[in-house]
Amino acid sequence: MKSRSYRPKVGLILGSGSARGWAHIGVINELNKAGIQPDIVCGTSIGALVGAVYAGGHLGELEKWVTKLGLKDVVSFMDLTLTGGVLKGERLMAFFRQKFKDCDIEDLSVPFGAVATSLYSGSEIWLRSGSTLGAVRASIALPALFAPVRHNGQILVDGGLVNPVPVSLARAMGADILIAVDLNSDLLGRHLRRGEQPEADSRSPSPDHPDSEQSTEWVKRIQNNLNALLPTWNDNDNDEPQIPSMLDVVASSINIMQERITRSRMVGEPPHITIAPRLAHLGLLDFHRAEEAIEAGAQTARECIPAIKAFDIRTSG
């Protein structure tokens, strides 16, 4: 009697990272080119968004859209609010409902799961059923940026608070080979290093690049609107470090939190392969710089393909 060969299930884990998350598109493209088709996909925050679109079979459409995004397009999705976060997120999700039709997670062509956090209990919430876009909206509710959402009787915020790279979810969903994409490996202090560029910044616009100037002006407008609500603190001691803006403090605090949590969780729950694009040159809201992020993801994924294939995964094609 012949023994039945067993093909290990490949789990693709897409981490949080705000605008850096477009790098996931480049990673998936390179895996597919190499014939590596994930059997399970899960993600946190922007990783949940890209993962859901991929699991629904629309990654190509997403890539075409994000690579055409300009700064004005990004700003058009910004619906300012002072209740729960700077942005309500309704315009963005309304667009996604129009562009990518919602369906239940159970009906996606690839098994999918997203991670969110219960604001009241701090519990890690795994979203594996019901509305796909509802799960994505909960998972991307980054504190202080996007307003929390009500979901199944709970108030949920970004899953990156508790599990930025959800290896544990992929394992629980039955994945044997765990491929994790970590977007937070080189971020600490990025928003506070004025005039200092990381090594990977050779692809980013120079300070006099039009996109860089527009991005700076956009962030300044948001900061000015928010700072108008706060008391002014002038520090006249030139020998002391400059007090950062509120958005810089929020962004750097999120970077610190996610980098530390990612490191801790991945020590206890190590994936087999970690793909870690160097993306520190991209800011929290640089969604209009998709081409840079996608290329960084693709380049790093290409370097990891031999290690992935060493697991004797049966590839397609």
PDB file of C-alpha atoms in Angstrom:
ATOM      1  CA  MET A   1       0.000   0.000   0.000  1.00  0.00           C
ATOM      2  CA  LYS A   2       1.466   3.312  -1.067  1.00  0.00           C
ATOM      3  CA  SER A   3       1.771   6.002   1.589  1.00  0.00           C
ATOM      4  CA  ARG A   4       0.086   9.247   0.739  1.00  0.00           C
ATOM      5  CA  SER A   5       2.555  12.106   0.370  1.00  0.00           C
ATOM      6  CA  TYR A   6       1.874  15.122   2.526  1.00  0.00           C
ATOM      7  CA  ARG A   7       2.299  18.632   1.188  1.00  0.00           C
ATOM      8  CA  PRO A   8       3.034  21.117   3.976  1.00  0.00           C
ATOM      9  CA  LYS A   9       0.750  24.122   4.095  1.00  0.00           C
ATOM     10  CA  VAL A  10       2.451  27.458   3.544  1.00  0.00           C
ATOM     11  CA  GLY A  11       1.282  30.304   5.748  1.00  0.00           C
ATOM     12  CA  LEU A  12       2.008  33.899   4.713  1.00  0.00           C
ATOM     13  CA  ILE A  13       1.986  36.355   7.615  1.00  0.00           C
ATOM     14  CA  LEU A  14       1.740  40.044   6.675  1.00  0.00           C
ATOM     15  CA  GLY A  15       2.763  42.465   9.396  1.00  0.00           C
ATOM     16  CA  SER A  16       1.611  45.941  10.354  1.00  0.00           C
ATOM     17  CA  GLY A  17       3.375  49.071   9.133  1.00  0.00           C
ATOM     18  CA  SER A  18       0.934  51.685   7.828  1.00  0.00           C
ATOM     19  CA  ALA A  19       2.111  53.067   4.437  1.00  0.00           C
ATOM     20  CA  ARG A  20       5.071  50.669   4.450  1.00  0.00           C
ATOM     21  CA  GLY A  21       2.516  47.911   3.978  1.00  0.00           C
ATOM     22  CA  TRP A  22       2.437  48.316   0.209  1.00  0.00           C
ATOM     23  CA  ALA A  23       5.707  46.339   0.377  1.00  0.00           C
ATOM     24  CA  HIS A  24       3.536  43.253   0.948  1.00  0.00           C
ATOM     25  CA  ILE A  25       2.417  43.521  -2.691  1.00  0.00           C
ATOM     26  CA  GLY A  26       6.003  43.189  -3.893  1.00  0.00           C
ATOM     27  CA  VAL A  27       6.603  40.237  -1.570  1.00  0.00           C
ATOM     28  CA  ILE A  28       3.529  38.354  -2.790  1.00  0.00           C
ATOM     29  CA  ASN A  29       4.371  39.040  -6.432  1.00  0.00           C
ATOM     30  CA  GLU A  30       7.854  37.567  -6.021  1.00  0.00           C
ATOM     31  CA  LEU A  31       6.561  34.502  -4.176  1.00  0.00           C
ATOM     32  CA  ASN A  32       4.054  33.883  -6.941  1.00  0.00           C
ATOM     33  CA  LYS A  33       6.716  34.315  -9.630  1.00  0.00           C
ATOM     34  CA  ALA A  34       8.730  31.619  -7.859  1.00  0.00           C
ATOM     35  CA  GLY A  35       5.692  29.338  -7.886  1.00  0.00           C
ATOM     36  CA  ILE A  36       5.104  29.664  -4.140  1.00  0.00           C
ATOM     37  CA  GLN A  37       1.369  29.917  -3.519  1.00  0.00           C
ATOM     38  CA  PRO A  38       0.397  30.499   0.135  1.00  0.00           C
ATOM     39  CA  ASP A  39      -2.273  28.125   1.436  1.00  0.00           C
ATOM     40  CA  ILE A  40      -3.125  30.432   4.356  1.00  0.00           C
ATOM     41  CA  VAL A  41      -2.851  34.217   4.627  1.00  0.00           C
ATOM     42  CA  CYS A  42      -3.201  36.295   7.753  1.00  0.00           C
ATOM     43  CA  GLY A  43      -2.304  39.842   8.620  1.00  0.00           C
ATOM     44  CA  THR A  44      -2.406  42.737  11.007  1.00  0.00           C
ATOM     45  CA  SER A  45      -3.390  46.303  10.093  1.00  0.00           C
ATOM     46  CA  ILE A  46      -2.159  47.147   6.561  1.00  0.00           C
ATOM     47  CA  GLY A  47      -1.098  43.508   6.318  1.00  0.00           C
ATOM     48  CA  ALA A  48      -4.719  42.503   6.857  1.00  0.00           C
ATOM     49  CA  LEU A  49      -5.835  44.865   4.092  1.00  0.00           C
ATOM     50  CA  VAL A  50      -3.335  43.576   1.516  1.00  0.00           C
ATOM     51  CA  GLY A  51      -3.871  39.990   2.639  1.00  0.00           C
ATOM     52  CA  ALA A  52      -7.641  40.244   2.294  1.00  0.00           C
ATOM     53  CA  VAL A  53      -7.389  41.677  -1.209  1.00  0.00           C
ATOM     54  CA  TYR A  54      -4.950  38.926  -2.206  1.00  0.00           C
ATOM     55  CA  ALA A  55      -7.139  36.204  -0.698  1.00  0.00           C
ATOM     56  CA  GLY A  56     -10.033  37.616  -2.713  1.00  0.00           C
ATOM     57  CA  GLY A  57      -8.062  37.444  -5.957  1.00  0.00           C
ATOM     58  CA  HIS A  58      -7.716  41.190  -6.568  1.00  0.00           C
ATOM     59  CA  LEU A  59      -4.073  41.942  -5.763  1.00  0.00           C
ATOM     60  CA  GLY A  60      -3.333  43.079  -9.327  1.00  0.00           C
ATOM     61  CA  GLU A  61      -6.126  45.631  -9.138  1.00  0.00           C
ATOM     62  CA  LEU A  62      -4.841  46.894  -5.791  1.00  0.00           C
ATOM     63  CA  GLU A  63      -1.324  47.287  -7.170  1.00  0.00           C
ATOM     64  CA  LYS A  64      -2.553  49.296 -10.165  1.00  0.00           C
ATOM     65  CA  TRP A  65      -4.517  51.575  -7.866  1.00  0.00           C
ATOM     66  CA  VAL A  66      -1.865  52.239  -5.232  1.00  0.00           C
ATOM     67  CA  THR A  67       0.885  52.897  -7.768  1.00  0.00           C
ATOM     68  CA  LYS A  68      -1.257  55.669  -9.248  1.00  0.00           C
ATOM     69  CA  LEU A  69      -2.018  57.267  -5.901  1.00  0.00           C
ATOM     70  CA  GLY A  70      -0.893  60.858  -5.609  1.00  0.00           C
ATOM     71  CA  LEU A  71      -0.739  62.965  -2.495  1.00  0.00           C
ATOM     72  CA  LYS A  72      -4.046  64.659  -3.386  1.00  0.00           C
ATOM     73  CA  ASP A  73      -5.713  61.254  -3.668  1.00  0.00           C
ATOM     74  CA  VAL A  74      -4.461  60.268  -0.223  1.00  0.00           C
ATOM     75  CA  VAL A  75      -5.646  63.545   1.281  1.00  0.00           C
ATOM     76  CA  SER A  76      -9.089  63.037  -0.265  1.00  0.00           C
ATOM     77  CA  PHE A  77      -9.585  59.977   1.956  1.00  0.00           C
ATOM     78  CA  MET A  78      -8.826  61.949   5.102  1.00  0.00           C
ATOM     79  CA  ASP A  79     -12.068  62.594   7.005  1.00  0.00           C
ATOM     80  CA  LEU A  80     -10.906  64.489  10.071  1.00  0.00           C
ATOM     81  CA  THR A  81     -12.543  63.845  13.427  1.00  0.00           C
ATOM     82  CA  LEU A  82     -11.701  64.420  17.080  1.00  0.00           C
ATOM     83  CA  THR A  83     -13.679  61.394  18.263  1.00  0.00           C
ATOM     84  CA  GLY A  84     -11.419  58.406  18.825  1.00  0.00           C
ATOM     85  CA  GLY A  85      -8.764  59.361  16.259  1.00  0.00           C
ATOM     86  CA  VAL A  86      -7.648  61.955  13.737  1.00  0.00           C
ATOM     87  CA  LEU A  87      -9.403  60.113  10.894  1.00  0.00           C
ATOM     88  CA  LYS A  88     -12.762  58.359  10.833  1.00  0.00           C
ATOM     89  CA  GLY A  89     -11.742  56.060   7.988  1.00  0.00           C
ATOM     90  CA  GLU A  90     -15.225  56.045   6.458  1.00  0.00           C
ATOM     91  CA  ARG A  91     -14.156  57.554   3.127  1.00  0.00           C
ATOM     92  CA  LEU A  92     -11.379  55.008   2.722  1.00  0.00           C
ATOM     93  CA  MET A  93     -13.595  52.021   3.500  1.00  0.00           C
ATOM     94  CA  ALA A  94     -16.415  53.349   1.306  1.00  0.00           C
ATOM     95  CA  PHE A  95     -13.933  53.445  -1.558  1.00  0.00           C
ATOM     96  CA  PHE A  96     -12.815  49.879  -0.879  1.00  0.00           C
ATOM     97  CA  ARG A  97     -16.416  48.670  -0.804  1.00  0.00           C
ATOM     98  CA  GLN A  98     -16.892  50.221  -4.222  1.00  0.00           C
ATOM     99  CA  LYS A  99     -13.583  49.016  -5.649  1.00  0.00           C
ATOM    100  CA  PHE A 100     -13.423  45.564  -4.065  1.00  0.00           C
ATOM    101  CA  LYS A 101     -16.827  44.065  -3.318  1.00  0.00           C
ATOM    102  CA  ASP A 102     -17.204  42.828   0.235  1.00  0.00           C
ATOM    103  CA  CYS A 103     -17.805  39.162   1.005  1.00  0.00           C
ATOM    104  CA  ASP A 104     -17.607  36.885   4.004  1.00  0.00           C
ATOM    105  CA  ILE A 105     -14.131  35.750   5.000  1.00  0.00           C
ATOM    106  CA  GLU A 106     -15.316  32.154   4.653  1.00  0.00           C
ATOM    107  CA  ASP A 107     -15.960  32.768   0.932  1.00  0.00           C
ATOM    108  CA  LEU A 108     -12.460  34.005   0.056  1.00  0.00           C
ATOM    109  CA  SER A 109     -10.463  31.794  -2.282  1.00  0.00           C
ATOM    110  CA  VAL A 110      -7.604  31.503   0.258  1.00  0.00           C
ATOM    111  CA  PRO A 111      -8.171  30.944   4.012  1.00  0.00           C
ATOM    112  CA  PHE A 112      -7.679  34.328   5.690  1.00  0.00           C
ATOM    113  CA  GLY A 113      -7.520  35.774   9.178  1.00  0.00           C
ATOM    114  CA  ALA A 114      -6.969  39.252  10.603  1.00  0.00           C
ATOM    115  CA  VAL A 115      -5.902  40.494  14.035  1.00  0.00           C
ATOM    116  CA  ALA A 116      -7.474  43.324  16.020  1.00  0.00           C
ATOM    117  CA  THR A 117      -7.291  44.422  19.654  1.00  0.00           C
ATOM    118  CA  SER A 118     -10.141  44.853  22.123  1.00  0.00           C
ATOM    119  CA  LEU A 119      -9.831  48.408  23.408  1.00  0.00           C
ATOM    120  CA  TYR A 120     -11.503  47.590  26.732  1.00  0.00           C
ATOM    121  CA  SER A 121      -9.869  44.278  27.660  1.00  0.00           C
ATOM    122  CA  GLY A 122      -6.640  44.468  25.666  1.00  0.00           C
ATOM    123  CA  SER A 123      -7.363  41.002  24.304  1.00  0.00           C
ATOM    124  CA  GLU A 124      -6.046  39.864  20.943  1.00  0.00           C
ATOM    125  CA  ILE A 125      -9.029  39.269  18.650  1.00  0.00           C
ATOM    126  CA  TRP A 126      -8.777  36.887  15.699  1.00  0.00           C
ATOM    127  CA  LEU A 127     -11.220  37.733  12.917  1.00  0.00           C
ATOM    128  CA  ARG A 128     -11.855  34.669  10.768  1.00  0.00           C
ATOM    129  CA  SER A 129     -15.506  34.961   9.802  1.00  0.00           C
ATOM    130  CA  GLY A 130     -18.050  37.546   8.722  1.00  0.00           C
ATOM    131  CA  SER A 131     -17.471  40.658   6.626  1.00  0.00           C
ATOM    132  CA  THR A 132     -13.977  40.813   5.137  1.00  0.00           C
ATOM    133  CA  LEU A 133     -13.935  44.610   4.977  1.00  0.00           C
ATOM    134  CA  GLY A 134     -15.336  44.790   8.500  1.00  0.00           C
ATOM    135  CA  ALA A 135     -12.411  42.714   9.737  1.00  0.00           C
ATOM    136  CA  VAL A 136      -9.944  44.856   7.781  1.00  0.00           C
ATOM    137  CA  ARG A 137     -11.414  48.097   9.121  1.00  0.00           C
ATOM    138  CA  ALA A 138     -11.066  46.832  12.695  1.00  0.00           C
ATOM    139  CA  SER A 139      -7.509  45.647  12.124  1.00  0.00           C
ATOM    140  CA  ILE A 140      -6.319  48.992  10.660  1.00  0.00           C
ATOM    141  CA  ALA A 141      -7.766  51.199  13.423  1.00  0.00           C
ATOM    142  CA  LEU A 142      -4.368  52.599  14.429  1.00  0.00           C
ATOM    143  CA  PRO A 143      -4.700  54.446  17.765  1.00  0.00           C
ATOM    144  CA  ALA A 144      -4.746  58.250  17.483  1.00  0.00           C
ATOM    145  CA  LEU A 145      -4.928  57.999  13.683  1.00  0.00           C
ATOM    146  CA  PHE A 146      -8.052  55.972  12.824  1.00  0.00           C
ATOM    147  CA  ALA A 147     -11.123  55.927  15.023  1.00  0.00           C
ATOM    148  CA  PRO A 148     -11.943  52.599  16.743  1.00  0.00           C
ATOM    149  CA  VAL A 149     -14.795  50.511  15.343  1.00  0.00           C
ATOM    150  CA  ARG A 150     -17.671  48.534  16.792  1.00  0.00           C
ATOM    151  CA  HIS A 151     -17.464  44.893  15.741  1.00  0.00           C
ATOM    152  CA  ASN A 152     -19.565  42.052  17.156  1.00  0.00           C
ATOM    153  CA  GLY A 153     -20.323  43.941  20.341  1.00  0.00           C
ATOM    154  CA  GLN A 154     -16.739  45.043  20.975  1.00  0.00           C
ATOM    155  CA  ILE A 155     -14.727  48.225  20.415  1.00  0.00           C
ATOM    156  CA  LEU A 156     -11.707  47.223  18.354  1.00  0.00           C
ATOM    157  CA  VAL A 157      -8.461  48.947  17.411  1.00  0.00           C
ATOM    158  CA  ASP A 158      -5.345  48.036  15.439  1.00  0.00           C
ATOM    159  CA  GLY A 159      -4.043  44.508  15.924  1.00  0.00           C
ATOM    160  CA  GLY A 160      -0.480  45.818  15.956  1.00  0.00           C
ATOM    161  CA  LEU A 161      -0.946  46.757  19.603  1.00  0.00           C
ATOM    162  CA  VAL A 162      -0.739  43.100  20.578  1.00  0.00           C
ATOM    163  CA  ASN A 163       0.507  41.118  17.562  1.00  0.00           C
ATOM    164  CA  PRO A 164       2.192  43.118  14.758  1.00  0.00           C
ATOM    165  CA  VAL A 165       3.305  39.975  12.884  1.00  0.00           C
ATOM    166  CA  PRO A 166       0.686  37.314  13.715  1.00  0.00           C
ATOM    167  CA  VAL A 167       2.681  34.092  13.441  1.00  0.00           C
ATOM    168  CA  SER A 168       0.501  32.517  16.132  1.00  0.00           C
ATOM    169  CA  LEU A 169      -2.656  33.013  14.056  1.00  0.00           C
ATOM    170  CA  ALA A 170      -1.132  31.350  10.978  1.00  0.00           C
ATOM    171  CA  ARG A 171      -0.017  28.406  13.062  1.00  0.00           C
ATOM    172  CA  ALA A 172      -3.470  28.098  14.630  1.00  0.00           C
ATOM    173  CA  MET A 173      -4.996  28.115  11.134  1.00  0.00           C
ATOM    174  CA  GLY A 174      -2.929  25.053  10.231  1.00  0.00           C
ATOM    175  CA  ALA A 175       0.159  26.467   8.523  1.00  0.00           C
ATOM    176  CA  ASP A 176       3.243  24.221   8.568  1.00  0.00           C
ATOM    177  CA  ILE A 177       5.745  26.530   6.870  1.00  0.00           C
ATOM    178  CA  LEU A 178       5.552  30.043   8.289  1.00  0.00           C
ATOM    179  CA  ILE A 179       6.734  32.943   6.104  1.00  0.00           C
ATOM    180  CA  ALA A 180       6.528  36.248   7.972  1.00  0.00           C
ATOM    181  CA  VAL A 181       6.885  39.742   6.539  1.00  0.00           C
ATOM    182  CA  ASP A 182       8.170  42.169   9.186  1.00  0.00           C
ATOM    183  CA  LEU A 183       7.970  45.849   8.252  1.00  0.00           C
ATOM    184  CA  ASN A 184       9.175  47.207  11.605  1.00  0.00           C
ATOM    185  CA  SER A 185      12.748  45.951  11.861  1.00  0.00           C
ATOM    186  CA  ASP A 186      14.613  49.212  11.175  1.00  0.00           C
ATOM    187  CA  LEU A 187      12.281  51.932  12.430  1.00  0.00           C
ATOM    188  CA  LEU A 188      13.337  53.032  15.892  1.00  0.00           C
ATOM    189  CA  GLY A 189      13.709  56.817  16.088  1.00  0.00           C
ATOM    190  CA  ARG A 190      13.071  57.294  12.380  1.00  0.00           C
ATOM    191  CA  HIS A 191      10.645  60.185  12.901  1.00  0.00           C
ATOM    192  CA  LEU A 192      13.030  61.987  15.242  1.00  0.00           C
ATOM    193  CA  ARG A 193      16.200  61.800  13.127  1.00  0.00           C
ATOM    194  CA  ARG A 194      15.892  65.042  11.217  1.00  0.00           C
ATOM    195  CA  GLY A 195      18.506  65.372   8.502  1.00  0.00           C
ATOM    196  CA  GLU A 196      19.686  61.800   9.022  1.00  0.00           C
ATOM    197  CA  GLN A 197      18.853  59.244   6.346  1.00  0.00           C
ATOM    198  CA  PRO A 198      18.954  55.453   6.755  1.00  0.00           C
ATOM    199  CA  GLU A 199      21.151  53.479   4.354  1.00  0.00           C
ATOM    200  CA  ALA A 200      18.083  52.171   2.536  1.00  0.00           C
ATOM    201  CA  ASP A 201      17.011  55.698   1.726  1.00  0.00           C
ATOM    202  CA  SER A 202      18.783  55.787  -1.646  1.00  0.00           C
ATOM    203  CA  ARG A 203      15.457  55.163  -3.393  1.00  0.00           C
ATOM    204  CA  SER A 204      13.539  57.857  -1.539  1.00  0.00           C
ATOM    205  CA  PRO A 205      12.974  61.344  -2.881  1.00  0.00           C
ATOM    206  CA  SER A 206      15.587  63.949  -2.077  1.00  0.00           C
ATOM    207  CA  PRO A 207      14.588  66.829   0.215  1.00  0.00           C
ATOM    208  CA  ASP A 208      13.882  69.030  -2.813  1.00  0.00           C
ATOM    209  CA  HIS A 209      11.783  66.343  -4.562  1.00  0.00           C
ATOM    210  CA  PRO A 210       8.214  67.600  -5.269  1.00  0.00           C
ATOM    211  CA  ASP A 211       6.620  64.615  -3.512  1.00  0.00           C
ATOM    212  CA  SER A 212       8.793  65.193  -0.466  1.00  0.00           C
ATOM    213  CA  GLU A 213       7.842  68.873  -0.340  1.00  0.00           C
ATOM    214  CA  GLN A 214       4.129  68.104  -0.753  1.00  0.00           C
ATOM    215  CA  SER A 215       4.249  65.413   1.911  1.00  0.00           C
ATOM    216  CA  THR A 216       5.950  67.757   4.340  1.00  0.00           C
ATOM    217  CA  GLU A 217       3.391  70.504   3.716  1.00  0.00           C
ATOM    218  CA  TRP A 218       0.504  68.052   4.155  1.00  0.00           C
ATOM    219  CA  VAL A 219       1.838  66.782   7.480  1.00  0.00           C
ATOM    220  CA  LYS A 220       2.475  70.360   8.606  1.00  0.00           C
ATOM    221  CA  ARG A 221      -1.148  71.303   7.882  1.00  0.00           C
ATOM    222  CA  ILE A 222      -2.435  68.406   9.944  1.00  0.00           C
ATOM    223  CA  GLN A 223       0.015  69.173  12.753  1.00  0.00           C
ATOM    224  CA  ASN A 224      -0.934  72.849  12.789  1.00  0.00           C
ATOM    225  CA  ASN A 225      -4.626  71.984  13.041  1.00  0.00           C
ATOM    226  CA  LEU A 226      -3.977  69.605  15.898  1.00  0.00           C
ATOM    227  CA  ASN A 227      -1.462  71.810  17.688  1.00  0.00           C
ATOM    228  CA  ALA A 228      -3.983  74.654  17.642  1.00  0.00           C
ATOM    229  CA  LEU A 229      -5.974  72.606  20.144  1.00  0.00           C
ATOM    230  CA  LEU A 230      -3.041  72.256  22.538  1.00  0.00           C
ATOM    231  CA  PRO A 231      -1.218  74.716  24.804  1.00  0.00           C
ATOM    232  CA  THR A 232       1.957  76.134  23.287  1.00  0.00           C
ATOM    233  CA  TRP A 233       5.294  75.258  24.851  1.00  0.00           C
ATOM    234  CA  ASN A 234       8.304  77.257  23.699  1.00  0.00           C
ATOM    235  CA  ASP A 235      11.688  75.863  24.656  1.00  0.00           C
ATOM    236  CA  ASN A 236      14.328  78.580  24.305  1.00  0.00           C
ATOM    237  CA  ASP A 237      17.302  76.486  25.362  1.00  0.00           C
ATOM    238  CA  ASN A 238      19.138  75.830  22.102  1.00  0.00           C
ATOM    239  CA  ASP A 239      21.352  73.202  23.750  1.00  0.00           C
ATOM    240  CA  GLU A 240      18.375  70.963  24.427  1.00  0.00           C
ATOM    241  CA  PRO A 241      16.742  68.644  21.864  1.00  0.00           C
ATOM    242  CA  GLN A 242      13.816  70.137  19.967  1.00  0.00           C
ATOM    243  CA  ILE A 243      10.439  69.049  21.307  1.00  0.00           C
ATOM    244  CA  PRO A 244       8.840  66.970  18.497  1.00  0.00           C
ATOM    245  CA  SER A 245       5.417  67.683  17.065  1.00  0.00           C
ATOM    246  CA  MET A 246       2.439  65.691  18.272  1.00  0.00           C
ATOM    247  CA  LEU A 247       2.306  63.573  15.107  1.00  0.00           C
ATOM    248  CA  ASP A 248       6.035  62.853  15.381  1.00  0.00           C
ATOM    249  CA  VAL A 249       5.558  61.708  18.967  1.00  0.00           C
ATOM    250  CA  VAL A 250       2.623  59.479  17.987  1.00  0.00           C
ATOM    251  CA  ALA A 251       4.465  57.986  14.997  1.00  0.00           C
ATOM    252  CA  SER A 252       7.669  57.311  16.922  1.00  0.00           C
ATOM    253  CA  SER A 253       5.750  55.871  19.869  1.00  0.00           C
ATOM    254  CA  ILE A 254       3.936  53.475  17.545  1.00  0.00           C
ATOM    255  CA  ASN A 255       7.239  52.504  15.926  1.00  0.00           C
ATOM    256  CA  ILE A 256       8.836  51.770  19.307  1.00  0.00           C
ATOM    257  CA  MET A 257       5.837  49.782  20.505  1.00  0.00           C
ATOM    258  CA  GLN A 258       5.499  47.661  17.374  1.00  0.00           C
ATOM    259  CA  GLU A 259       9.228  47.002  17.016  1.00  0.00           C
ATOM    260  CA  ARG A 260       9.509  45.854  20.642  1.00  0.00           C
ATOM    261  CA  ILE A 261       6.357  43.736  20.547  1.00  0.00           C
ATOM    262  CA  THR A 262       7.364  42.197  17.209  1.00  0.00           C
ATOM    263  CA  ARG A 263      10.783  41.252  18.546  1.00  0.00           C
ATOM    264  CA  SER A 264       9.313  39.744  21.695  1.00  0.00           C
ATOM    265  CA  ARG A 265       6.537  37.801  19.975  1.00  0.00           C
ATOM    266  CA  MET A 266       8.783  36.429  17.242  1.00  0.00           C
ATOM    267  CA  VAL A 267      11.292  35.124  19.794  1.00  0.00           C
ATOM    268  CA  GLY A 268       8.528  33.107  21.421  1.00  0.00           C
ATOM    269  CA  GLU A 269       6.795  32.245  18.130  1.00  0.00           C
ATOM    270  CA  PRO A 270       9.520  32.187  15.466  1.00  0.00           C
ATOM    271  CA  PRO A 271       8.556  31.824  11.812  1.00  0.00           C
ATOM    272  CA  HIS A 272      10.614  29.628   9.523  1.00  0.00           C
ATOM    273  CA  ILE A 273      11.422  32.540   7.198  1.00  0.00           C
ATOM    274  CA  THR A 274      11.366  36.269   7.953  1.00  0.00           C
ATOM    275  CA  ILE A 275      11.235  38.747   5.074  1.00  0.00           C
ATOM    276  CA  ALA A 276      12.218  42.174   6.441  1.00  0.00           C
ATOM    277  CA  PRO A 277      12.361  44.984   3.845  1.00  0.00           C
ATOM    278  CA  ARG A 278      14.269  48.103   4.903  1.00  0.00           C
ATOM    279  CA  LEU A 279      11.579  50.766   4.849  1.00  0.00           C
ATOM    280  CA  ALA A 280      12.556  53.361   7.441  1.00  0.00           C
ATOM    281  CA  HIS A 281      12.642  56.044   4.752  1.00  0.00           C
ATOM    282  CA  LEU A 282       8.847  55.807   4.424  1.00  0.00           C
ATOM    283  CA  GLY A 283       6.715  57.750   6.872  1.00  0.00           C
ATOM    284  CA  LEU A 284       3.533  56.683   8.606  1.00  0.00           C
ATOM    285  CA  LEU A 285       1.282  58.358   6.005  1.00  0.00           C
ATOM    286  CA  ASP A 286       3.372  58.060   2.827  1.00  0.00           C
ATOM    287  CA  PHE A 287       0.738  55.981   1.038  1.00  0.00           C
ATOM    288  CA  HIS A 288       1.475  57.820  -2.208  1.00  0.00           C
ATOM    289  CA  ARG A 289       4.976  56.285  -2.358  1.00  0.00           C
ATOM    290  CA  ALA A 290       3.755  52.796  -3.213  1.00  0.00           C
ATOM    291  CA  GLU A 291       6.275  52.066  -5.956  1.00  0.00           C
ATOM    292  CA  GLU A 292       9.176  52.450  -3.512  1.00  0.00           C
ATOM    293  CA  ALA A 293       7.548  50.175  -0.962  1.00  0.00           C
ATOM    294  CA  ILE A 294       6.587  47.522  -3.533  1.00  0.00           C
ATOM    295  CA  GLU A 295      10.104  47.435  -4.971  1.00  0.00           C
ATOM    296  CA  ALA A 296      11.658  47.148  -1.502  1.00  0.00           C
ATOM    297  CA  GLY A 297       9.363  44.242  -0.695  1.00  0.00           C
ATOM    298  CA  ALA A 298      10.082  42.506  -4.011  1.00  0.00           C
ATOM    299  CA  GLN A 299      13.846  42.903  -3.667  1.00  0.00           C
ATOM    300  CA  THR A 300      13.946  41.437  -0.156  1.00  0.00           C
ATOM    301  CA  ALA A 301      11.593  38.591  -1.105  1.00  0.00           C
ATOM    302  CA  ARG A 302      13.819  37.633  -4.055  1.00  0.00           C
ATOM    303  CA  GLU A 303      16.738  37.244  -1.669  1.00  0.00           C
ATOM    304  CA  CYS A 304      14.673  34.873   0.503  1.00  0.00           C
ATOM    305  CA  ILE A 305      13.318  32.600  -2.255  1.00  0.00           C
ATOM    306  CA  PRO A 306      16.206  30.055  -2.079  1.00  0.00           C
ATOM    307  CA  ALA A 307      15.739  29.688   1.691  1.00  0.00           C
ATOM    308  CA  ILE A 308      12.006  29.172   1.252  1.00  0.00           C
ATOM    309  CA  LYS A 309      12.491  26.551  -1.447  1.00  0.00           C
ATOM    310  CA  ALA A 310      14.937  24.723   0.809  1.00  0.00           C
ATOM    311  CA  PHE A 311      11.886  23.567   2.761  1.00  0.00           C
ATOM    312  CA  ASP A 312      11.031  21.383  -0.263  1.00  0.00           C
ATOM    313  CA  ILE A 313       7.716  23.122  -0.793  1.00  0.00           C
ATOM    314  CA  ARG A 314       5.991  21.857  -3.901  1.00  0.00           C
ATOM    315  CA  THR A 315       5.757  24.886  -6.132  1.00  0.00           C
ATOM    316  CA  SER A 316       3.341  25.528  -8.939  1.00  0.00           C
ATOM    317  CA  GLY A 317       4.415  25.854 -12.536  1.00  0.00           C
TER     318      GLY A 317
END
